Amino acid sequence: MLNPEATFILDIEDISKIYGPIKALQNVSLAVRPGEWLAIMGPSGSGKTTLMNIIGCLDSPSSGRVTLDGLSLDSLSSGELTAIRRESIGLIFQQFHLISYLTALENVMVAQYYHSLVDEREALEALENVGLGDRAKHLPRQLSGGEQQRVCIARALINHPKLLLADEPTGNLDETNEALVMDILRSLHRQGSTIIVVTHAPEVAAHAERTVVLEHGRVARDTRSPLLQAKA
Amino acid sequence: MFLKMLLGALARQKRKHLMIAFTVGLGVSLATAMLGVMFDVGDKVNQELKSYGANLNVIPKGASMLGEMYQLGGDEGGGPALSELESDFIREDELYKIKMIFWAYNIVDFAPFLTLGVEAGGRQVPLTGTWFDRHLSLPTGDEVDTGMTAMRSWWVLEGRPGDEADPGGVLVGRELADALGLAVGQTLEARAPGGRAATLRVRAVFESGGDDDRGIFAPLPLVQDLAGRPGLVQRVEVSALTTPENELARRAAQNPGSLTRIEWDTWYCTAYISSIAYQIEEILPGVRVKPVLRVAQSEGAILSKTQLMIILLTLLTLLCSSLAISNLVTANIMERSVEIGLLKALGATGLSISLLVLSEILLAAFGGGVAGYLVGLGLAQFIGLSVFGSTVAVKAVVIPIGALMVLAVTLLGSLPALRALLGLRPTEVLHGR
Ligand SMILES: Nc1ncnc2c1ncn2[C@@H]1O[C@H](COP(=O)(O)OP(=O)(O)O)[C@@H](O)[C@H]1O
Ligand SMILES: [Mg+2]
């Protein structure tokens, strides 16, 4: 049976997240189509990370409904959420979070290991795709920040996720490396990946086709990039 | 991959894992030493207790009652009057046979005694003749040294020990020596009831801590002469290494005739105190052999108390190790919370991460355990030598017990950390809050 909601890869309806007195998210609704590139902006503390955690199945909303690729996430146990995250989500972090005692290649293979089977050739290919074929045997501390972030991207992509989530992926990078990372995201977008990027930087958000601005846990604006619309 | 992560983590947190290994090693070395001693302590305590006195009393059949009365303290005045009947004595020249029974090698020492009330220094005094350190050449060709000196190893002597080659040299009890104002080197006259007399020279003053302190010990021939009972003794004390009593031994002790042939063989060929007693009765007709139950029973009691204490100490040691490991493992997990959060975010289940961490810790723990076992072997020898004056044979059974202990201690110690690990939420560690 074809689920009509499947036209959205992600469908968020009226979710709130409450931490004691703090309302991190209030009545947020958001629908994302397959292949869309979405930027989430907003001041610090506006709820961006909270929203990303819920989309990434790392957390559950206090109320409201989330549907991922036609599958309702309501009332799933943390074990079931872990399984969905493993299958459908690729995570990119501001602090990269590579395992310090494993090489670049092994860091990619860890994601394979917990997903299904390790395949060294495929992992190496993923590193080559982000321009790090010659750095496979390096430990994280032997890599620059930009290179570490690209390893992180390779790891996020290795299991072919339906949704790529990046929380401030360029927050710790200089302009050159930021440009490199954005290039990679752009080419992924061209290949049809669905990407959600949280960022402070307008020039990073400018690459996206759509920008959602959060303020005090609410969606303040939801705009399509005029530039890209013109291109289309 | 699992192996790579395991080895990587081990190499990276070398110091923490070394600490874990060290802690386990310490616990295991102590536990190995204590268990090693415990399993061997039976023999050790037995030997120890044997050196504190006889555990078999050989007396003439006819004199049983008298002998027992003597045992209960008949020497208040100066010893009982000697019996006139030859059957109330044991022949000295047959005693060597004690060393020829089936369990001859379990006979550590034996010594004959003949006690006569004499008048010395104006009072009635028990004078006991014995072998101090007699050399025997057995018909079997074996050479044996035996006597009372070895069986009273706890006596504190002032002067020189008794000597078979000094026929007039005696040992005087401290209480008597003080009462008579006797010192080493002095002489005193001893007058027997029959009128015979002898001059005794004080070789040593001894302290036994018991009734013996009121008497005199002399070479056997001297007392036999005074008593007019040449070649005769009243009783023999035998010190033997024995196997702890069991049901079979108890039944046999009551009536050897009640055993089946096979049971009887088993009993006869085991160094039970009762089978040794039986064999001495076989080889020396006309005697009765009575186990000195005080010693036999306290042996068992002391043994089980010692073992209980060792077990408690071992458990305490293991508990301490567990607590220390608990701290170390918790610190380890805390330090790696980001890594663990990441693995969870990548889709690892709590179970798979727990397995990884546990393997890591168990590997370190078993490394430490092996080292600790080796140290413990040495420690056991040290304890054996310093407490019992002999080495300890650590039984192989200590190894599986040790392995189980390492497993239990490590798992127990890791429990709180594993709970923290399972409860750790990736969102709390991955965004640098
Ligand atoms: N685990 C938490 N416990 C309590 N408050 C939280 C927690 N996570 C987020 N918050 C609060 O929710 C609000 C939104 O946080 P966050 O989503 O991290 O904002 P952003 O990523 O936009 O800076 C903030 O006020 C933050 O303090
Ligand atoms: Mg944030």
XYZ file of C-alpha atoms in Angstrom, chain B residues 182-340:
159
model
C 67.958 -25.597 92.705
C 70.055 -24.197 89.864
C 71.686 -25.737 86.803
C 74.803 -27.702 87.697
C 73.751 -28.466 91.287
C 73.056 -31.992 92.571
C 70.344 -33.485 94.768
C 69.709 -36.808 96.420
C 66.670 -38.868 95.415
C 65.474 -41.633 97.728
C 63.075 -44.272 96.432
C 60.421 -45.980 98.685
C 62.368 -49.204 98.610
C 65.421 -47.516 100.116
C 67.509 -47.178 96.981
C 69.032 -43.738 96.345
C 70.735 -41.896 93.534
C 72.492 -38.605 93.034
C 70.894 -36.441 90.363
C 72.732 -33.599 88.658
C 70.629 -30.732 87.240
C 71.366 -30.406 83.502
C 68.584 -27.959 82.944
C 65.574 -26.267 84.515
C 62.556 -26.373 82.209
C 59.254 -24.622 81.904
C 56.474 -26.675 80.309
C 53.562 -24.511 81.382
C 51.896 -27.582 82.939
C 52.049 -30.037 85.865
C 55.400 -31.327 84.646
C 56.936 -28.179 86.147
C 56.590 -29.820 89.606
C 58.596 -32.935 88.676
C 61.944 -34.233 87.515
C 62.772 -36.003 84.223
C 65.692 -38.401 84.178
C 67.212 -41.009 81.825
C 65.098 -44.162 81.894
C 67.756 -46.607 83.287
C 68.261 -44.395 86.362
C 64.565 -44.523 87.297
C 64.303 -48.253 86.444
C 67.174 -48.895 88.883
C 65.635 -46.767 91.636
C 62.285 -48.508 91.134
C 63.785 -51.953 90.829
C 61.969 -52.471 87.519
C 64.790 -52.981 85.007
C 63.715 -53.091 81.360
C 60.151 -51.999 82.144
C 58.151 -48.853 81.377
C 54.652 -47.778 82.355
C 53.491 -46.138 79.201
C 54.615 -44.890 75.815
C 53.595 -41.679 74.106
C 53.434 -41.864 70.328
C 53.249 -38.906 68.020
C 51.857 -39.782 64.593
C 50.760 -38.047 61.437
C 47.152 -39.015 60.955
C 44.433 -38.660 58.390
C 41.378 -36.767 59.701
C 38.722 -39.143 60.989
C 35.675 -39.915 58.891
C 32.629 -42.121 59.187
C 34.597 -45.280 58.378
C 37.249 -44.425 60.944
C 34.618 -43.847 63.623
C 32.917 -47.167 62.961
C 36.267 -48.953 62.946
C 37.300 -47.279 66.177
C 34.187 -48.695 67.864
C 34.543 -52.177 66.464
C 36.927 -53.153 63.677
C 35.018 -56.445 63.389
C 31.941 -54.667 62.045
C 33.664 -53.706 58.793
C 33.403 -55.597 55.510
C 36.629 -57.025 54.144
C 37.060 -54.154 51.674
C 36.188 -51.511 54.252
C 38.618 -53.118 56.622
C 41.409 -53.026 54.045
C 40.665 -49.390 53.283
C 40.685 -48.527 56.938
C 43.822 -50.527 57.709
C 45.679 -48.890 54.832
C 44.707 -45.355 55.769
C 46.574 -43.454 58.431
C 43.579 -42.987 60.694
C 44.488 -42.576 64.311
C 42.387 -45.678 65.016
C 44.140 -47.871 62.447
C 47.538 -46.807 63.714
C 46.396 -47.614 67.262
C 45.133 -50.998 66.059
C 48.432 -51.818 64.393
C 50.438 -50.938 67.505
C 48.191 -53.222 69.536
C 48.812 -55.954 66.966
C 52.575 -55.694 67.160
C 52.831 -55.222 70.959
C 50.658 -57.893 72.594
C 49.474 -56.942 76.035
C 49.094 -53.238 75.412
C 46.184 -50.937 74.875
C 46.539 -47.900 72.664
C 44.357 -44.927 73.434
C 44.091 -41.906 71.168
C 44.547 -38.719 73.118
C 41.263 -37.210 72.047
C 41.924 -33.769 73.381
C 44.560 -33.231 70.745
C 42.692 -35.054 67.996
C 39.545 -33.037 68.550
C 41.164 -29.658 68.964
C 43.086 -30.407 65.796
C 39.852 -30.576 63.858
C 38.420 -27.517 65.566
C 41.517 -25.419 65.043
C 41.703 -26.564 61.462
C 38.147 -25.619 60.566
C 38.464 -22.311 62.407
C 41.668 -21.479 60.601
C 40.087 -22.370 57.297
C 36.971 -20.342 58.022
C 39.137 -17.364 58.852
C 41.100 -17.732 55.645
C 37.906 -17.967 53.609
C 36.521 -14.836 55.249
C 39.763 -12.960 54.654
C 39.769 -14.093 51.035
C 36.202 -12.905 50.543
C 37.095 -9.579 52.136
C 40.075 -9.212 49.836
C 37.881 -9.914 46.847
C 35.303 -7.389 48.017
C 38.016 -4.736 48.288
C 39.249 -5.594 44.798
C 35.686 -5.323 43.529
C 35.288 -1.866 45.020
C 38.596 -0.692 43.582
C 37.712 -2.107 40.168
C 34.317 -0.501 40.355
C 36.017 2.893 40.733
C 38.458 2.264 37.932
C 35.859 0.984 35.493
C 33.501 3.842 36.276
C 36.294 6.338 35.658
C 37.100 4.532 32.412
C 33.489 4.739 31.223
C 33.154 8.396 32.223
C 36.292 9.297 30.336
C 34.949 7.584 27.242
C 31.380 8.795 27.457
C 31.693 10.663 24.146
C 33.031 7.592 22.398
C 30.224 5.492 23.858
